[in-house]
Amino acid sequence: MSTAARVLLVSLLLVMSTAPAASAADGWALVPSGGSRPSVYAEGAPGAVLQDAVSVVNRSGRAVTVRLSGSGVPVTFAADRVRVPARTRADVPFTVSARADRSGEIVARDQDGRRAAVPVRLRVGGPALSALTVEHVAVRGDRITYDLVNRGTTVLVPSLAVHADGVFGPVLDRAPRTLPVRLRPGHRLSLAEPWPGRPALESVDVRLTVTAAGGAHDSAGAAARFVPWGAVTGIAGAVAAVGAPLLVRGLRRRRRRTADGEALEPPRTEVELTGALT
């Protein structure tokens, strides 16, 4: 999309907006487009992409270039860098994703570092949905690593329970406890559960269960094998150290027996029969 298409309107005359404006010191302002709105308000169903626009109004006698960004809200602009000639206005469309109720602002900064902002209020309509998943469970050394993903439309404070079964029964059983995290809709967190007293030699099946308010629930597991390779290596080395001399002595005895047998064997005399008598 070209810059001309992204920036919907650049007026050739000074536009005197009646809306309250967030003004910079040198005569330009940032306002919501399309009327006397004090702020931008967007509302939609969960996951919807909402559209609106802001206007950069330049009342000064020289051109101004501003960069646009969002603070506190997920905003995507048609053009995040806009040059506005003297005494004109530029309307810049943007989209915002409806993931959760949020408040923030759209910020414009000019080439001299001056700043102006417009408040943004985002509201997600429809029924609240609590849903989360636990993924990528793995046992790594003395930790159990995993990911939590918020699949719903509400902020979640999850609880975690951990259970592990070994060959002869349970080896880990931790009751549900609240995690010190707040998981926003659509977000993923990579976490780790410590397991300092894990078995040294065992085959285990680990299962994590997560719950949260609103009926959110999920579980996932992983298998792990614990082998004390240091001890195994030490035992193998000891066996090799003890067995090697015995093997050498056995080979020497065998060689001596073979040599003695060859010395005691009587010599054989071969007679060639030619068929002639003398």
Coordinates of N, CA, C and O in Angstrom, one line a residue, residues 39-209:
S39 N -11.3 11.3 23.0 CA -10.4 10.2 23.0 C -10.9 9.1 22.0 O -12.0 9.3 21.4
V40 N -10.2 8.1 21.9 CA -10.5 7.0 21.0 C -11.1 5.9 21.8 O -10.5 5.4 22.8
Y41 N -12.3 5.4 21.4 CA -13.0 4.3 22.1 C -13.3 3.3 21.1 O -13.9 3.5 20.1
A42 N -12.8 2.0 21.4 CA -13.1 0.9 20.5 C -13.7 -0.3 21.3 O -13.2 -0.6 22.4
E43 N -14.7 -0.9 20.7 CA -15.3 -2.0 21.3 C -15.6 -3.1 20.3 O -16.0 -2.8 19.1
G44 N -15.4 -4.4 20.6 CA -15.6 -5.4 19.7 C -15.6 -6.8 20.4 O -15.2 -6.9 21.5
A45 N -15.9 -7.8 19.6 CA -15.9 -9.2 20.1 C -14.5 -9.7 20.3 O -13.5 -9.1 19.7
P46 N -14.2 -10.6 21.2 CA -12.9 -11.1 21.4 C -12.2 -11.6 20.1 O -12.8 -12.3 19.3
G47 N -11.0 -11.1 19.9 CA -10.3 -11.5 18.7 C -10.5 -10.6 17.5 O -9.8 -10.7 16.5
A48 N -11.5 -9.7 17.6 CA -11.8 -8.8 16.5 C -10.7 -7.8 16.2 O -10.0 -7.4 17.2
V49 N -10.5 -7.3 15.0 CA -9.6 -6.3 14.6 C -10.4 -5.0 14.4 O -11.2 -5.0 13.4
L50 N -10.2 -4.0 15.2 CA -11.0 -2.8 15.1 C -10.2 -1.7 14.4 O -9.0 -1.6 14.6
Q51 N -10.9 -0.8 13.7 CA -10.3 0.2 12.9 C -10.7 1.6 13.4 O -11.9 1.8 13.8
D52 N -9.8 2.5 13.3 CA -10.1 3.9 13.6 C -9.0 4.8 13.0 O -8.2 4.2 12.2
A53 N -9.0 6.1 13.3 CA -7.9 6.9 12.7 C -7.7 8.1 13.7 O -8.6 8.5 14.5
V54 N -6.5 8.6 13.6 CA -6.1 9.9 14.3 C -5.6 10.9 13.3 O -5.2 10.5 12.2
S55 N -5.7 12.2 13.7 CA -5.3 13.3 12.8 C -4.1 14.0 13.4 O -4.2 14.4 14.6
V56 N -3.1 14.3 12.6 CA -2.0 15.2 13.0 C -2.3 16.5 12.3 O -2.3 16.7 11.1
V57 N -2.6 17.6 13.1 CA -3.0 18.9 12.6 C -1.8 19.8 12.8 O -1.4 20.1 14.0
N58 N -1.3 20.4 11.7 CA -0.2 21.2 11.8 C -0.6 22.7 11.5 O -0.9 23.1 10.4
R59 N -0.7 23.5 12.5 CA -1.1 24.9 12.4 C 0.1 25.8 12.2 O -0.1 27.0 12.1
S60 N 1.2 25.3 12.3 CA 2.4 26.1 12.2 C 2.8 26.5 10.8 O 2.1 26.0 9.8
G61 N 3.8 27.3 10.6 CA 4.2 27.8 9.3 C 5.3 26.9 8.7 O 5.9 27.3 7.6
R62 N 5.6 25.8 9.2 CA 6.6 24.9 8.7 C 6.2 23.5 8.8 O 5.3 23.1 9.6
A63 N 6.8 22.6 7.9 CA 6.4 21.2 7.9 C 6.9 20.5 9.2 O 7.9 20.9 9.8
V64 N 6.1 19.5 9.6 CA 6.5 18.7 10.7 C 6.4 17.3 10.4 O 5.5 16.8 9.7
T65 N 7.4 16.5 10.9 CA 7.4 15.0 10.8 C 7.2 14.4 12.1 O 8.0 14.7 13.1
V66 N 6.2 13.5 12.2 CA 6.0 12.9 13.5 C 6.0 11.3 13.4 O 5.8 10.8 12.3
R67 N 6.4 10.7 14.4 CA 6.3 9.2 14.5 C 5.2 8.8 15.5 O 5.1 9.4 16.6
L68 N 4.4 7.8 15.1 CA 3.3 7.4 15.9 C 3.6 6.0 16.6 O 4.2 5.2 15.9
S69 N 3.1 5.9 17.8 CA 3.3 4.6 18.5 C 2.1 4.4 19.4 O 1.4 5.4 19.8
G70 N 1.9 3.2 19.9 CA 0.9 2.9 20.9 C 1.5 2.6 22.2 O 2.5 1.9 22.3
S71 N 0.9 3.0 23.3 CA 1.3 2.8 24.6 C 0.2 2.1 25.4 O -0.8 2.7 25.6
G72 N 0.4 0.9 25.8 CA -0.6 0.2 26.6 C -1.7 -0.5 25.8 O -2.4 -1.3 26.4
V73 N -1.7 -0.3 24.5 CA -2.7 -1.0 23.6 C -1.9 -1.5 22.4 O -1.0 -0.8 21.9
P74 N -2.4 -2.6 21.8 CA -1.7 -3.2 20.6 C -2.2 -2.5 19.3 O -3.2 -2.9 18.7
V75 N -1.5 -1.4 18.9 CA -2.0 -0.6 17.8 C -1.0 -0.8 16.6 O 0.2 -0.9 16.8
T76 N -1.6 -0.9 15.4 CA -0.8 -1.0 14.2 C -1.3 0.1 13.3 O -2.5 0.2 12.9
F77 N -0.3 1.0 12.8 CA -0.7 2.1 12.0 C -0.5 1.8 10.5 O 0.4 1.1 10.2
A78 N -1.3 2.5 9.7 CA -1.1 2.4 8.3 C 0.3 3.0 7.9 O 0.9 2.5 7.0
A79 N 0.7 4.0 8.6 CA 2.0 4.6 8.4 C 2.4 5.2 9.8 O 1.7 6.0 10.3
D80 N 3.5 4.7 10.3 CA 3.9 5.2 11.6 C 4.8 6.4 11.6 O 5.2 6.9 12.6
R81 N 5.2 6.9 10.4 CA 6.0 8.1 10.2 C 5.3 8.9 9.2 O 5.0 8.5 8.1
V82 N 4.9 10.2 9.6 CA 4.0 11.0 8.7 C 4.7 12.4 8.7 O 5.0 13.0 9.7
R83 N 4.8 12.9 7.4 CA 5.2 14.3 7.2 C 4.0 15.2 6.9 O 3.3 14.9 5.9
V84 N 3.8 16.2 7.7 CA 2.6 17.1 7.5 C 3.1 18.5 7.1 O 3.8 19.1 7.9
P85 N 2.8 18.9 5.9 CA 3.2 20.3 5.5 C 2.5 21.4 6.4 O 1.6 21.1 7.2
A86 N 3.0 22.6 6.3 CA 2.5 23.7 7.1 C 1.0 23.9 6.8 O 0.6 23.8 5.7
R87 N 0.3 24.2 7.8 CA -1.1 24.5 7.8 C -2.0 23.5 7.1 O -2.9 23.8 6.3
T88 N -1.6 22.2 7.3 CA -2.4 21.1 6.8 C -2.7 20.1 7.9 O -2.2 20.2 9.0
R89 N -3.4 19.0 7.5 CA -3.7 17.9 8.4 C -3.5 16.6 7.7 O -3.8 16.5 6.5
A90 N -3.1 15.6 8.4 CA -2.9 14.2 7.9 C -3.7 13.3 8.8 O -3.6 13.3 10.0
D91 N -4.6 12.5 8.2 CA -5.4 11.5 8.9 C -4.7 10.1 8.7 O -4.5 9.7 7.6
V92 N -4.4 9.5 9.8 CA -3.7 8.2 9.8 C -4.6 7.1 10.3 O -4.9 7.1 11.5
P93 N -5.0 6.1 9.5 CA -5.8 5.0 10.0 C -4.9 4.1 10.9 O -3.7 4.0 10.7
F94 N -5.5 3.3 11.8 CA -4.8 2.3 12.6 C -5.8 1.2 12.9 O -7.1 1.4 12.8
T95 N -5.3 0.1 13.3 CA -6.1 -1.0 13.8 C -5.6 -1.4 15.2 O -4.5 -1.2 15.6
V96 N -6.5 -2.0 16.0 CA -6.2 -2.4 17.3 C -6.9 -3.8 17.5 O -8.1 -4.0 17.1
S97 N -6.2 -4.7 18.1 CA -6.8 -6.1 18.4 C -7.5 -6.1 19.7 O -7.0 -5.7 20.7
A98 N -8.8 -6.6 19.6 CA -9.6 -6.7 20.8 C -9.3 -8.0 21.6 O -9.9 -9.1 21.2
R99 N -8.4 -8.0 22.5 CA -8.0 -9.2 23.3 C -8.5 -9.1 24.7 O -8.9 -10.1 25.3
A100 N -8.5 -7.9 25.3 CA -9.0 -7.7 26.7 C -9.3 -6.2 26.9 O -8.9 -5.4 26.1
D101 N -10.0 -5.9 27.9 CA -10.3 -4.5 28.2 C -8.9 -3.8 28.6 O -8.2 -4.3 29.5
R102 N -8.6 -2.8 27.9 CA -7.3 -2.1 28.1 C -7.5 -0.6 28.0 O -8.4 -0.1 27.3
S103 N -6.6 0.1 28.6 CA -6.5 1.6 28.5 C -5.1 1.9 28.2 O -4.2 1.3 28.7
G104 N -4.9 2.9 27.3 CA -3.6 3.3 26.9 C -3.7 4.6 26.1 O -4.6 5.4 26.4
E105 N -2.8 4.9 25.2 CA -2.8 6.1 24.4 C -2.0 5.9 23.1 O -1.2 5.0 23.0
I106 N -2.3 6.8 22.2 CA -1.6 6.9 20.9 C -0.7 8.1 21.1 O -1.1 9.2 21.4
V107 N 0.6 7.9 20.8 CA 1.6 8.9 21.1 C 2.2 9.4 19.7 O 2.5 8.5 18.9
A108 N 2.4 10.7 19.6 CA 3.1 11.3 18.4 C 4.3 12.1 18.9 O 4.2 12.8 19.9
R109 N 5.5 11.9 18.3 CA 6.7 12.6 18.6 C 7.2 13.2 17.4 O 7.3 12.6 16.3
D110 N 7.6 14.5 17.4 CA 8.2 15.2 16.3 C 9.7 15.0 16.2 O 10.3 14.4 17.1
Q111 N 10.3 15.6 15.2 CA 11.8 15.5 15.0 C 12.6 16.2 16.1 O 13.8 15.9 16.3
D112 N 11.9 17.1 16.9 CA 12.6 17.7 18.0 C 12.3 17.1 19.4 O 12.7 17.6 20.4
G113 N 11.6 16.0 19.3 CA 11.4 15.3 20.6 C 10.1 15.7 21.3 O 9.8 15.2 22.4
R114 N 9.3 16.7 20.7 CA 8.1 17.1 21.4 C 7.0 16.0 21.2 O 7.0 15.3 20.2
R115 N 6.2 15.9 22.2 CA 5.2 14.8 22.3 C 3.8 15.3 22.4 O 3.5 16.3 23.1
A116 N 2.9 14.5 21.8 CA 1.4 14.7 22.0 C 0.8 13.3 22.1 O 1.3 12.4 21.5
A117 N -0.4 13.2 22.8 CA -1.0 11.9 22.9 C -2.5 12.0 23.0 O -3.1 13.1 23.3
V118 N -3.2 10.9 22.6 CA -4.6 10.8 22.6 C -5.0 9.6 23.4 O -4.4 8.5 23.1
P119 N -5.8 9.7 24.4 CA -6.2 8.5 25.2 C -7.0 7.5 24.4 O -7.7 7.8 23.4
V120 N -6.8 6.2 24.7 CA -7.4 5.1 24.0 C -8.0 4.2 25.0 O -7.4 3.8 26.0
R121 N -9.3 3.9 24.8 CA -10.0 2.9 25.7 C -10.5 1.8 24.8 O -11.3 2.0 23.9
L122 N -10.1 0.6 25.2 CA -10.5 -0.6 24.4 C -11.3 -1.5 25.3 O -10.9 -1.9 26.4
R123 N -12.5 -1.9 24.8 CA -13.4 -2.8 25.5 C -13.7 -4.0 24.7 O -14.1 -3.9 23.5
V124 N -13.6 -5.2 25.3 CA -13.9 -6.4 24.6 C -15.3 -6.8 25.0 O -15.6 -7.0 26.2
G125 N -16.2 -6.9 24.0 CA -17.6 -7.3 24.3 C -17.8 -8.8 24.2 O -16.9 -9.6 24.0
G126 N -19.0 -9.3 24.4 CA -19.3 -10.7 24.4 C -19.1 -11.3 25.7 O -18.6 -10.7 26.7
P127 N -19.4 -12.6 25.9 CA -19.2 -13.3 27.2 C -17.8 -13.5 27.5 O -16.9 -13.7 26.6
A128 N -17.5 -13.4 28.8 CA -16.1 -13.7 29.2 C -15.8 -15.2 29.1 O -16.6 -16.0 29.4
L129 N -14.6 -15.5 28.6 CA -14.2 -16.9 28.4 C -12.9 -17.1 29.1 O -11.9 -16.5 28.8
S130 N -12.9 -18.1 30.1 CA -11.6 -18.5 30.7 C -11.1 -19.8 30.1 O -11.9 -20.8 30.2
A131 N -10.0 -19.8 29.6 CA -9.4 -21.0 29.0 C -7.9 -20.9 29.0 O -7.4 -19.8 28.7
L132 N -7.2 -21.9 29.3 CA -5.7 -22.0 29.2 C -5.3 -23.4 29.0 O -6.0 -24.3 29.2
T133 N -4.0 -23.5 28.5 CA -3.4 -24.7 28.2 C -2.0 -24.8 28.8 O -1.4 -23.7 28.9
V134 N -1.5 -26.0 29.1 CA -0.2 -26.2 29.6 C 0.5 -27.0 28.5 O 0.0 -28.0 28.1
E135 N 1.7 -26.6 28.0 CA 2.3 -27.1 26.8 C 3.8 -27.3 27.1 O 4.4 -26.7 28.0
H136 N 4.4 -28.1 26.2 CA 5.9 -28.3 26.2 C 6.5 -28.7 27.5 O 7.5 -28.2 28.0
V137 N 5.8 -29.6 28.2 CA 6.3 -30.1 29.5 C 7.6 -31.0 29.2 O 7.6 -31.8 28.4
A138 N 8.6 -30.7 30.0 CA 9.9 -31.5 29.9 C 10.6 -31.5 31.2 O 10.5 -30.5 32.0
V139 N 11.3 -32.6 31.5 CA 12.2 -32.7 32.7 C 13.6 -32.4 32.3 O 14.2 -33.1 31.5
R140 N 14.2 -31.4 32.8 CA 15.6 -30.9 32.5 C 16.4 -30.8 33.8 O 16.3 -29.8 34.5
G141 N 17.2 -31.9 34.0 CA 18.0 -31.9 35.3 C 17.1 -31.9 36.5 O 16.2 -32.8 36.7
D142 N 17.2 -30.9 37.4 CA 16.4 -30.8 38.6 C 15.3 -29.8 38.4 O 14.8 -29.2 39.4
R143 N 14.8 -29.6 37.2 CA 13.6 -28.7 36.9 C 12.6 -29.4 36.0 O 13.0 -30.2 35.1
I144 N 11.4 -29.0 36.1 CA 10.3 -29.4 35.2 C 9.9 -28.1 34.5 O 9.4 -27.1 35.1
T145 N 10.2 -28.0 33.2 CA 9.9 -26.8 32.4 C 8.5 -27.0 31.7 O 8.2 -28.1 31.3
Y146 N 7.8 -25.9 31.4 CA 6.5 -25.9 30.8 C 6.1 -24.5 30.3 O 6.7 -23.5 30.8
D147 N 5.1 -24.5 29.4 CA 4.6 -23.2 29.0 C 3.1 -23.1 29.4 O 2.4 -24.1 29.3
L148 N 2.6 -21.9 29.8 CA 1.2 -21.7 30.0 C 0.7 -20.7 29.0 O 1.4 -19.7 28.7
V149 N -0.4 -21.0 28.4 CA -1.0 -20.1 27.3 C -2.4 -19.8 27.7 O -3.2 -20.7 28.0
N150 N -2.8 -18.5 27.7 CA -4.1 -18.0 27.9 C -4.9 -18.1 26.6 O -4.6 -17.3 25.7
R151 N -5.8 -19.0 26.5 CA -6.6 -19.1 25.3 C -8.0 -18.4 25.4 O -8.8 -18.5 24.5
G152 N -8.2 -17.7 26.5 CA -9.5 -17.1 26.6 C -9.5 -15.6 26.5 O -8.6 -15.0 25.8
T153 N -10.4 -14.9 27.1 CA -10.6 -13.4 27.0 C -10.4 -12.7 28.3 O -10.6 -11.5 28.4
T154 N -10.1 -13.4 29.4 CA -9.9 -12.8 30.7 C -8.5 -13.0 31.2 O -7.8 -14.0 30.8
V155 N -8.1 -12.1 32.1 CA -6.8 -12.3 32.7 C -6.9 -13.4 33.8 O -7.8 -13.5 34.6
L156 N -5.9 -14.3 33.8 CA -5.9 -15.5 34.6 C -4.8 -15.5 35.6 O -3.6 -15.0 35.3
V157 N -5.0 -15.9 36.8 CA -4.0 -16.2 37.8 C -4.1 -17.7 38.1 O -4.9 -18.2 38.8
P158 N -3.2 -18.5 37.4 CA -3.4 -20.0 37.4 C -2.8 -20.6 38.7 O -1.9 -20.0 39.4
S159 N -3.3 -21.8 39.0 CA -2.8 -22.7 40.0 C -2.2 -23.9 39.4 O -2.6 -24.4 38.3
L160 N -1.1 -24.5 40.0 CA -0.4 -25.6 39.4 C -0.3 -26.7 40.4 O 0.0 -26.5 41.6
A161 N -0.6 -28.0 40.0 CA -0.4 -29.2 40.8 C 0.6 -30.1 40.0 O 0.5 -30.2 38.7
V162 N 1.5 -30.8 40.7 CA 2.5 -31.6 40.1 C 2.5 -33.0 40.6 O 2.4 -33.2 41.9
H163 N 2.5 -34.0 39.8 CA 2.5 -35.4 40.2 C 3.4 -36.2 39.3 O 3.5 -36.0 38.1
A164 N 4.2 -37.1 39.9 CA 5.1 -38.0 39.1 C 5.0 -39.4 39.7 O 5.1 -39.6 40.9
D165 N 4.9 -40.4 38.8 CA 4.9 -41.8 39.2 C 6.2 -42.4 38.7 O 6.6 -42.2 37.6
G166 N 6.8 -43.2 39.6 CA 7.9 -44.0 39.2 C 7.6 -45.5 39.0 O 6.4 -45.9 39.0
V167 N 8.6 -46.4 38.9 CA 8.3 -47.8 38.7 C 7.6 -48.4 39.9 O 6.7 -49.2 39.7
F168 N 7.9 -48.0 41.1 CA 7.2 -48.6 42.3 C 6.2 -47.7 42.9 O 5.8 -47.9 44.1
G169 N 5.8 -46.6 42.3 CA 4.7 -45.8 42.9 C 5.1 -44.3 42.7 O 6.1 -43.9 42.1
P170 N 4.3 -43.4 43.4 CA 4.5 -42.0 43.3 C 5.9 -41.6 43.9 O 6.3 -42.1 44.9
V171 N 6.6 -40.7 43.2 CA 7.8 -40.1 43.7 C 7.7 -38.6 43.9 O 8.6 -38.0 44.4
L172 N 6.6 -38.0 43.4 CA 6.4 -36.5 43.6 C 4.9 -36.3 43.6 O 4.2 -36.8 42.7
D173 N 4.4 -35.5 44.6 CA 3.0 -35.2 44.7 C 2.8 -33.8 45.3 O 2.9 -33.8 46.6
R174 N 2.7 -32.8 44.5 CA 2.5 -31.4 45.1 C 1.1 -30.9 44.9 O 0.6 -30.9 43.8
A175 N 0.5 -30.5 46.0 CA -0.9 -30.0 45.9 C -1.0 -28.7 45.1 O 0.1 -28.0 44.9
P176 N -2.1 -28.4 44.6 CA -2.3 -27.1 43.8 C -1.9 -25.9 44.6 O -2.2 -25.8 45.8
R177 N -1.1 -25.0 44.0 CA -0.7 -23.8 44.6 C -0.8 -22.7 43.5 O -0.6 -22.9 42.3
T178 N -1.2 -21.5 44.0 CA -1.3 -20.3 43.1 C 0.1 -19.8 42.6 O 1.0 -19.6 43.4
L179 N 0.2 -19.7 41.3 CA 1.5 -19.2 40.8 C 1.5 -17.7 40.9 O 0.5 -17.0 40.7
P180 N 2.7 -17.1 41.1 CA 2.8 -15.6 41.2 C 2.9 -14.9 39.8 O 3.8 -14.2 39.5
V181 N 1.9 -15.2 39.0 CA 1.9 -14.6 37.6 C 0.5 -14.2 37.3 O -0.5 -14.7 37.8
R182 N 0.3 -13.2 36.4 CA -0.9 -12.8 35.8 C -0.8 -13.0 34.3 O 0.0 -12.4 33.7
L183 N -1.6 -13.9 33.7 CA -1.5 -14.3 32.3 C -2.6 -13.6 31.5 O -3.8 -13.9 31.7
R184 N -2.2 -12.6 30.7 CA -3.2 -11.9 29.9 C -3.7 -12.7 28.7 O -3.0 -13.6 28.2
P185 N -4.8 -12.4 28.2 CA -5.4 -13.1 27.0 C -4.4 -13.1 25.8 O -3.9 -12.1 25.5
G186 N -4.3 -14.3 25.2 CA -3.4 -14.5 24.1 C -1.9 -14.5 24.4 O -1.1 -14.6 23.5
H187 N -1.5 -14.5 25.7 CA -0.1 -14.5 26.0 C 0.4 -15.8 26.5 O -0.4 -16.7 26.9
R188 N 1.7 -16.1 26.3 CA 2.3 -17.3 26.7 C 3.5 -17.0 27.7 O 4.2 -16.0 27.5
L189 N 3.6 -17.9 28.7 CA 4.7 -17.8 29.7 C 5.4 -19.1 29.7 O 4.8 -20.1 29.8
S190 N 6.8 -19.0 29.7 CA 7.6 -20.1 29.9 C 8.1 -20.2 31.4 O 8.7 -19.2 31.8
L191 N 7.8 -21.2 32.1 CA 8.0 -21.3 33.5 C 8.8 -22.6 33.8 O 8.9 -23.5 33.0
A192 N 9.2 -22.7 35.1 CA 10.0 -23.9 35.5 C 9.6 -24.2 36.9 O 9.5 -23.3 37.8
E193 N 9.4 -25.5 37.2 CA 9.1 -26.0 38.6 C 10.3 -26.7 39.1 O 10.8 -27.7 38.5
P194 N 10.9 -26.3 40.2 CA 12.1 -26.9 40.8 C 11.8 -28.3 41.3 O 10.7 -28.6 41.8
W195 N 12.8 -29.2 41.1 CA 12.7 -30.6 41.6 C 14.0 -31.0 42.2 O 14.7 -31.8 41.6
P196 N 14.4 -30.4 43.3 CA 15.8 -30.7 43.8 C 16.0 -32.1 44.3 O 17.1 -32.6 44.3
G197 N 14.9 -32.8 44.8 CA 15.1 -34.1 45.3 C 14.7 -35.2 44.4 O 14.2 -36.2 44.8
R198 N 14.9 -35.0 43.1 CA 14.4 -36.0 42.1 C 15.2 -37.3 42.3 O 16.3 -37.3 42.9
P199 N 14.7 -38.4 41.9 CA 15.4 -39.7 42.1 C 16.7 -39.8 41.3 O 16.8 -39.1 40.3
A200 N 17.6 -40.6 41.8 CA 18.9 -40.7 41.1 C 18.8 -41.8 40.0 O 19.5 -41.7 38.9
L201 N 18.0 -42.8 40.3 CA 17.9 -43.9 39.3 C 16.4 -44.3 39.3 O 15.9 -44.9 40.2
E202 N 15.7 -43.9 38.2 CA 14.3 -44.1 38.1 C 13.7 -43.8 36.7 O 14.4 -43.1 35.9
S203 N 12.6 -44.4 36.4 CA 11.8 -44.1 35.2 C 10.5 -43.5 35.7 O 9.7 -44.2 36.4
V204 N 10.2 -42.2 35.3 CA 9.0 -41.5 35.8 C 8.2 -41.0 34.7 O 8.6 -40.7 33.6
D205 N 6.9 -40.8 35.1 CA 5.9 -40.1 34.3 C 5.4 -38.9 35.1 O 4.8 -39.1 36.1
V206 N 5.7 -37.7 34.5 CA 5.4 -36.5 35.2 C 4.1 -35.9 34.6 O 4.0 -35.9 33.4
R207 N 3.2 -35.4 35.4 CA 2.0 -34.7 34.9 C 1.7 -33.4 35.7 O 1.8 -33.4 36.9
L208 N 1.5 -32.3 34.9 CA 1.2 -31.0 35.5 C -0.3 -30.8 35.2 O -0.8 -31.0 34.1
T209 N -1.0 -30.2 36.2 CA -2.4 -29.8 36.1 C -2.5 -28.4 36.5 O -2.1 -28.0 37.6

